[in-house]
Amino acid sequence: EDWLGYGITTNHFQQGGGLNLRGYAGYLVPQSDENGVTRFVYKGTSGFSFNAELDFANLLHVAPSFTKNWLGINMYLFGDAGTINCNTPSESLAFADVRADAGVGVTATIKKFGPLQTIKAFTIRFDMPLLLSSTPAVEPDYFKFRWVVGIGRTF
């Protein structure tokens, strides 16, 4: 239950939607505007991001061969960068500072569920955003062990 909220530090659960900046999951992301007013920009009405993954599962075979028909395991390096509108819909468009993260992750995809063949594939992600471009005030280390779990490969 502690993983589902937003606060002054990063958290451990990546919910669907948003900009998919994995290193900032659960963080309120304070941003000061031109008048010195601090707003929390963890959500907004508009934004853009760039998310990239470099899959290296073929270099390291971690899944036993007997699981290849029903379980897929992928390992990858990732990088995310993005920004979000920090004003309300009635105000003019103003973007927050660009934030970025990078790290390594792994997914486990259950492709088949035996007698329940009509169920679509189900993917669980475990990402480790080791590097943040802008850190929370209470977590000043740019390079630190952080981890995030999520459901689905992309949002």
PDB file of C-alpha atoms in Angstrom:
ATOM      1  CA  GLU A   1       0.000   0.000   0.000  1.00  0.00           C
ATOM      2  CA  ASP A   2       2.924   2.351   0.681  1.00  0.00           C
ATOM      3  CA  TRP A   3       4.049   1.955  -2.937  1.00  0.00           C
ATOM      4  CA  LEU A   4       0.855   3.464  -4.392  1.00  0.00           C
ATOM      5  CA  GLY A   5       1.098   7.023  -3.064  1.00  0.00           C
ATOM      6  CA  TYR A   6       3.032  10.131  -4.068  1.00  0.00           C
ATOM      7  CA  GLY A   7       5.472  11.881  -1.788  1.00  0.00           C
ATOM      8  CA  ILE A   8       8.782  13.664  -1.332  1.00  0.00           C
ATOM      9  CA  THR A   9      10.823  10.629  -2.431  1.00  0.00           C
ATOM     10  CA  THR A  10      10.643   8.215  -5.328  1.00  0.00           C
ATOM     11  CA  ASN A  11       8.522   5.117  -4.863  1.00  0.00           C
ATOM     12  CA  HIS A  12       8.470   1.490  -6.021  1.00  0.00           C
ATOM     13  CA  PHE A  13       5.381   1.092  -8.241  1.00  0.00           C
ATOM     14  CA  GLN A  14       5.053   2.414 -11.801  1.00  0.00           C
ATOM     15  CA  GLN A  15       1.416   3.001 -12.648  1.00  0.00           C
ATOM     16  CA  GLY A  16       0.098   3.073 -16.198  1.00  0.00           C
ATOM     17  CA  GLY A  17      -0.122   6.373 -18.031  1.00  0.00           C
ATOM     18  CA  GLY A  18       1.911   9.499 -17.611  1.00  0.00           C
ATOM     19  CA  LEU A  19       5.237   9.967 -19.291  1.00  0.00           C
ATOM     20  CA  ASN A  20       6.771   6.670 -18.105  1.00  0.00           C
ATOM     21  CA  LEU A  21       9.720   8.306 -16.364  1.00  0.00           C
ATOM     22  CA  ARG A  22      10.490   5.234 -14.306  1.00  0.00           C
ATOM     23  CA  GLY A  23      12.983   6.907 -11.986  1.00  0.00           C
ATOM     24  CA  TYR A  24      10.376   9.425 -10.821  1.00  0.00           C
ATOM     25  CA  ALA A  25       7.586   6.960  -9.981  1.00  0.00           C
ATOM     26  CA  GLY A  26       5.675   8.108  -6.917  1.00  0.00           C
ATOM     27  CA  TYR A  27       7.505  11.436  -6.659  1.00  0.00           C
ATOM     28  CA  LEU A  28       5.512  14.698  -6.444  1.00  0.00           C
ATOM     29  CA  VAL A  29       8.123  16.569  -8.552  1.00  0.00           C
ATOM     30  CA  PRO A  30       8.060  20.129  -7.165  1.00  0.00           C
ATOM     31  CA  GLN A  31       8.596  22.866  -9.757  1.00  0.00           C
ATOM     32  CA  SER A  32       8.782  26.622  -9.140  1.00  0.00           C
ATOM     33  CA  ASP A  33       7.161  28.865 -11.745  1.00  0.00           C
ATOM     34  CA  GLU A  34       8.280  32.351 -12.843  1.00  0.00           C
ATOM     35  CA  ASN A  35       6.470  33.897  -9.835  1.00  0.00           C
ATOM     36  CA  GLY A  36       8.209  31.623  -7.306  1.00  0.00           C
ATOM     37  CA  VAL A  37       5.088  29.521  -6.705  1.00  0.00           C
ATOM     38  CA  THR A  38       5.889  25.839  -6.184  1.00  0.00           C
ATOM     39  CA  ARG A  39       3.628  23.353  -7.948  1.00  0.00           C
ATOM     40  CA  PHE A  40       3.720  19.590  -7.963  1.00  0.00           C
ATOM     41  CA  VAL A  41       4.005  18.393 -11.550  1.00  0.00           C
ATOM     42  CA  TYR A  42       3.614  14.635 -11.110  1.00  0.00           C
ATOM     43  CA  LYS A  43       0.468  14.963 -13.224  1.00  0.00           C
ATOM     44  CA  GLY A  44      -0.645  17.402 -15.861  1.00  0.00           C
ATOM     45  CA  THR A  45      -2.737  18.051 -18.918  1.00  0.00           C
ATOM     46  CA  SER A  46       0.014  17.885 -21.517  1.00  0.00           C
ATOM     47  CA  GLY A  47       3.584  16.712 -21.856  1.00  0.00           C
ATOM     48  CA  PHE A  48       6.039  14.751 -23.936  1.00  0.00           C
ATOM     49  CA  SER A  49       8.691  12.141 -23.312  1.00  0.00           C
ATOM     50  CA  PHE A  50      11.219   9.949 -25.043  1.00  0.00           C
ATOM     51  CA  ASN A  51      11.620   6.405 -23.764  1.00  0.00           C
ATOM     52  CA  ALA A  52      14.172   3.969 -25.186  1.00  0.00           C
ATOM     53  CA  GLU A  53      15.110   0.390 -24.370  1.00  0.00           C
ATOM     54  CA  LEU A  54      18.066  -1.609 -25.644  1.00  0.00           C
ATOM     55  CA  ASP A  55      17.260  -5.294 -25.258  1.00  0.00           C
ATOM     56  CA  PHE A  56      20.178  -7.604 -24.506  1.00  0.00           C
ATOM     57  CA  ALA A  57      18.317 -10.791 -23.601  1.00  0.00           C
ATOM     58  CA  ASN A  58      19.954 -12.675 -26.482  1.00  0.00           C
ATOM     59  CA  LEU A  59      23.377 -12.070 -24.956  1.00  0.00           C
ATOM     60  CA  LEU A  60      22.436 -13.566 -21.573  1.00  0.00           C
ATOM     61  CA  HIS A  61      20.120 -16.566 -21.576  1.00  0.00           C
ATOM     62  CA  VAL A  62      18.488 -16.520 -18.149  1.00  0.00           C
ATOM     63  CA  ALA A  63      15.394 -18.618 -18.871  1.00  0.00           C
ATOM     64  CA  PRO A  64      15.671 -22.419 -18.970  1.00  0.00           C
ATOM     65  CA  SER A  65      14.771 -23.969 -22.317  1.00  0.00           C
ATOM     66  CA  PHE A  66      11.704 -25.787 -20.946  1.00  0.00           C
ATOM     67  CA  THR A  67      10.011 -22.407 -20.283  1.00  0.00           C
ATOM     68  CA  LYS A  68      10.449 -20.943 -23.803  1.00  0.00           C
ATOM     69  CA  ASN A  69       6.872 -21.817 -24.897  1.00  0.00           C
ATOM     70  CA  TRP A  70       5.081 -20.176 -21.977  1.00  0.00           C
ATOM     71  CA  LEU A  71       7.512 -17.714 -20.332  1.00  0.00           C
ATOM     72  CA  GLY A  72       9.624 -14.977 -21.887  1.00  0.00           C
ATOM     73  CA  ILE A  73      12.335 -13.135 -19.966  1.00  0.00           C
ATOM     74  CA  ASN A  74      13.908  -9.991 -21.418  1.00  0.00           C
ATOM     75  CA  MET A  75      16.689  -7.845 -20.014  1.00  0.00           C
ATOM     76  CA  TYR A  76      17.366  -4.319 -21.225  1.00  0.00           C
ATOM     77  CA  LEU A  77      19.015  -0.974 -20.643  1.00  0.00           C
ATOM     78  CA  PHE A  78      16.632   1.977 -20.638  1.00  0.00           C
ATOM     79  CA  GLY A  79      16.597   5.742 -20.742  1.00  0.00           C
ATOM     80  CA  ASP A  80      13.679   8.124 -20.295  1.00  0.00           C
ATOM     81  CA  ALA A  81      13.449  11.900 -20.649  1.00  0.00           C
ATOM     82  CA  GLY A  82      10.398  14.138 -20.540  1.00  0.00           C
ATOM     83  CA  THR A  83       8.581  17.193 -19.335  1.00  0.00           C
ATOM     84  CA  ILE A  84       5.013  18.045 -18.424  1.00  0.00           C
ATOM     85  CA  ASN A  85       2.802  21.129 -18.446  1.00  0.00           C
ATOM     86  CA  CYS A  86       2.875  22.600 -14.953  1.00  0.00           C
ATOM     87  CA  ASN A  87      -0.053  25.006 -15.362  1.00  0.00           C
ATOM     88  CA  THR A  88      -3.779  24.421 -14.986  1.00  0.00           C
ATOM     89  CA  PRO A  89      -5.927  24.106 -18.134  1.00  0.00           C
ATOM     90  CA  SER A  90      -7.137  27.718 -17.739  1.00  0.00           C
ATOM     91  CA  GLU A  91      -3.546  29.067 -17.769  1.00  0.00           C
ATOM     92  CA  SER A  92      -1.141  29.312 -20.690  1.00  0.00           C
ATOM     93  CA  LEU A  93       1.091  26.357 -21.496  1.00  0.00           C
ATOM     94  CA  ALA A  94       4.312  26.235 -19.421  1.00  0.00           C
ATOM     95  CA  PHE A  95       6.538  23.169 -19.249  1.00  0.00           C
ATOM     96  CA  ALA A  96       8.470  22.016 -16.194  1.00  0.00           C
ATOM     97  CA  ASP A  97      12.181  21.274 -16.326  1.00  0.00           C
ATOM     98  CA  VAL A  98      13.131  18.257 -18.423  1.00  0.00           C
ATOM     99  CA  ARG A  99      13.894  15.273 -16.222  1.00  0.00           C
ATOM    100  CA  ALA A 100      15.639  12.079 -17.269  1.00  0.00           C
ATOM    101  CA  ASP A 101      16.576   8.681 -15.871  1.00  0.00           C
ATOM    102  CA  ALA A 102      18.552   5.648 -16.992  1.00  0.00           C
ATOM    103  CA  GLY A 103      19.067   2.140 -15.741  1.00  0.00           C
ATOM    104  CA  VAL A 104      18.604  -1.561 -16.328  1.00  0.00           C
ATOM    105  CA  GLY A 105      15.463  -3.687 -16.229  1.00  0.00           C
ATOM    106  CA  VAL A 106      13.987  -7.121 -16.716  1.00  0.00           C
ATOM    107  CA  THR A 107      10.549  -8.322 -17.771  1.00  0.00           C
ATOM    108  CA  ALA A 108       8.874 -11.677 -17.300  1.00  0.00           C
ATOM    109  CA  THR A 109       6.040 -12.341 -19.746  1.00  0.00           C
ATOM    110  CA  ILE A 110       3.698 -15.241 -19.216  1.00  0.00           C
ATOM    111  CA  LYS A 111       2.665 -16.107 -22.775  1.00  0.00           C
ATOM    112  CA  LYS A 112       0.356 -19.049 -22.103  1.00  0.00           C
ATOM    113  CA  PHE A 113      -1.779 -19.939 -19.108  1.00  0.00           C
ATOM    114  CA  GLY A 114      -2.421 -23.613 -19.823  1.00  0.00           C
ATOM    115  CA  PRO A 115      -6.201 -24.267 -19.959  1.00  0.00           C
ATOM    116  CA  LEU A 116      -6.887 -20.506 -19.832  1.00  0.00           C
ATOM    117  CA  GLN A 117      -5.614 -19.895 -23.387  1.00  0.00           C
ATOM    118  CA  THR A 118      -7.929 -16.941 -24.039  1.00  0.00           C
ATOM    119  CA  ILE A 119      -6.038 -14.759 -21.521  1.00  0.00           C
ATOM    120  CA  LYS A 120      -3.611 -12.338 -23.185  1.00  0.00           C
ATOM    121  CA  ALA A 121       0.071 -12.346 -22.289  1.00  0.00           C
ATOM    122  CA  PHE A 122       0.856 -10.839 -18.892  1.00  0.00           C
ATOM    123  CA  THR A 123       4.099  -8.924 -18.288  1.00  0.00           C
ATOM    124  CA  ILE A 124       5.690  -7.949 -14.979  1.00  0.00           C
ATOM    125  CA  ARG A 125       8.549  -5.424 -15.066  1.00  0.00           C
ATOM    126  CA  PHE A 126      11.358  -4.838 -12.612  1.00  0.00           C
ATOM    127  CA  ASP A 127      13.285  -1.672 -13.455  1.00  0.00           C
ATOM    128  CA  MET A 128      16.284  -0.216 -11.665  1.00  0.00           C
ATOM    129  CA  PRO A 129      16.565   3.490 -12.540  1.00  0.00           C
ATOM    130  CA  LEU A 130      20.110   3.946 -11.279  1.00  0.00           C
ATOM    131  CA  LEU A 131      20.639   7.490 -12.556  1.00  0.00           C
ATOM    132  CA  LEU A 132      18.373  10.547 -12.201  1.00  0.00           C
ATOM    133  CA  SER A 133      19.028  13.938 -13.792  1.00  0.00           C
ATOM    134  CA  SER A 134      17.257  15.811 -10.990  1.00  0.00           C
ATOM    135  CA  THR A 135      16.962  14.270  -7.548  1.00  0.00           C
ATOM    136  CA  PRO A 136      14.495  14.772  -4.694  1.00  0.00           C
ATOM    137  CA  ALA A 137      15.843  17.075  -1.952  1.00  0.00           C
ATOM    138  CA  VAL A 138      15.761  14.212   0.572  1.00  0.00           C
ATOM    139  CA  GLU A 139      17.575  11.826  -1.833  1.00  0.00           C
ATOM    140  CA  PRO A 140      20.491  13.934  -3.136  1.00  0.00           C
ATOM    141  CA  ASP A 141      22.415  11.117  -4.863  1.00  0.00           C
ATOM    142  CA  TYR A 142      22.142  11.185  -8.651  1.00  0.00           C
ATOM    143  CA  PHE A 143      23.494   7.643  -8.906  1.00  0.00           C
ATOM    144  CA  LYS A 144      21.781   5.319  -6.420  1.00  0.00           C
ATOM    145  CA  PHE A 145      20.164   1.886  -6.304  1.00  0.00           C
ATOM    146  CA  ARG A 146      16.431   2.436  -6.902  1.00  0.00           C
ATOM    147  CA  TRP A 147      13.868  -0.089  -8.034  1.00  0.00           C
ATOM    148  CA  VAL A 148      10.397   0.014  -9.528  1.00  0.00           C
ATOM    149  CA  VAL A 149       7.889  -2.730 -10.365  1.00  0.00           C
ATOM    150  CA  GLY A 150       5.170  -2.368 -12.940  1.00  0.00           C
ATOM    151  CA  ILE A 151       2.727  -4.291 -15.073  1.00  0.00           C
ATOM    152  CA  GLY A 152       3.002  -4.233 -18.849  1.00  0.00           C
ATOM    153  CA  ARG A 153       5.989  -3.436 -21.067  1.00  0.00           C
ATOM    154  CA  THR A 154       4.965   0.087 -22.084  1.00  0.00           C
ATOM    155  CA  PHE A 155       2.251   2.481 -21.014  1.00  0.00           C
TER     156      PHE A 155
END
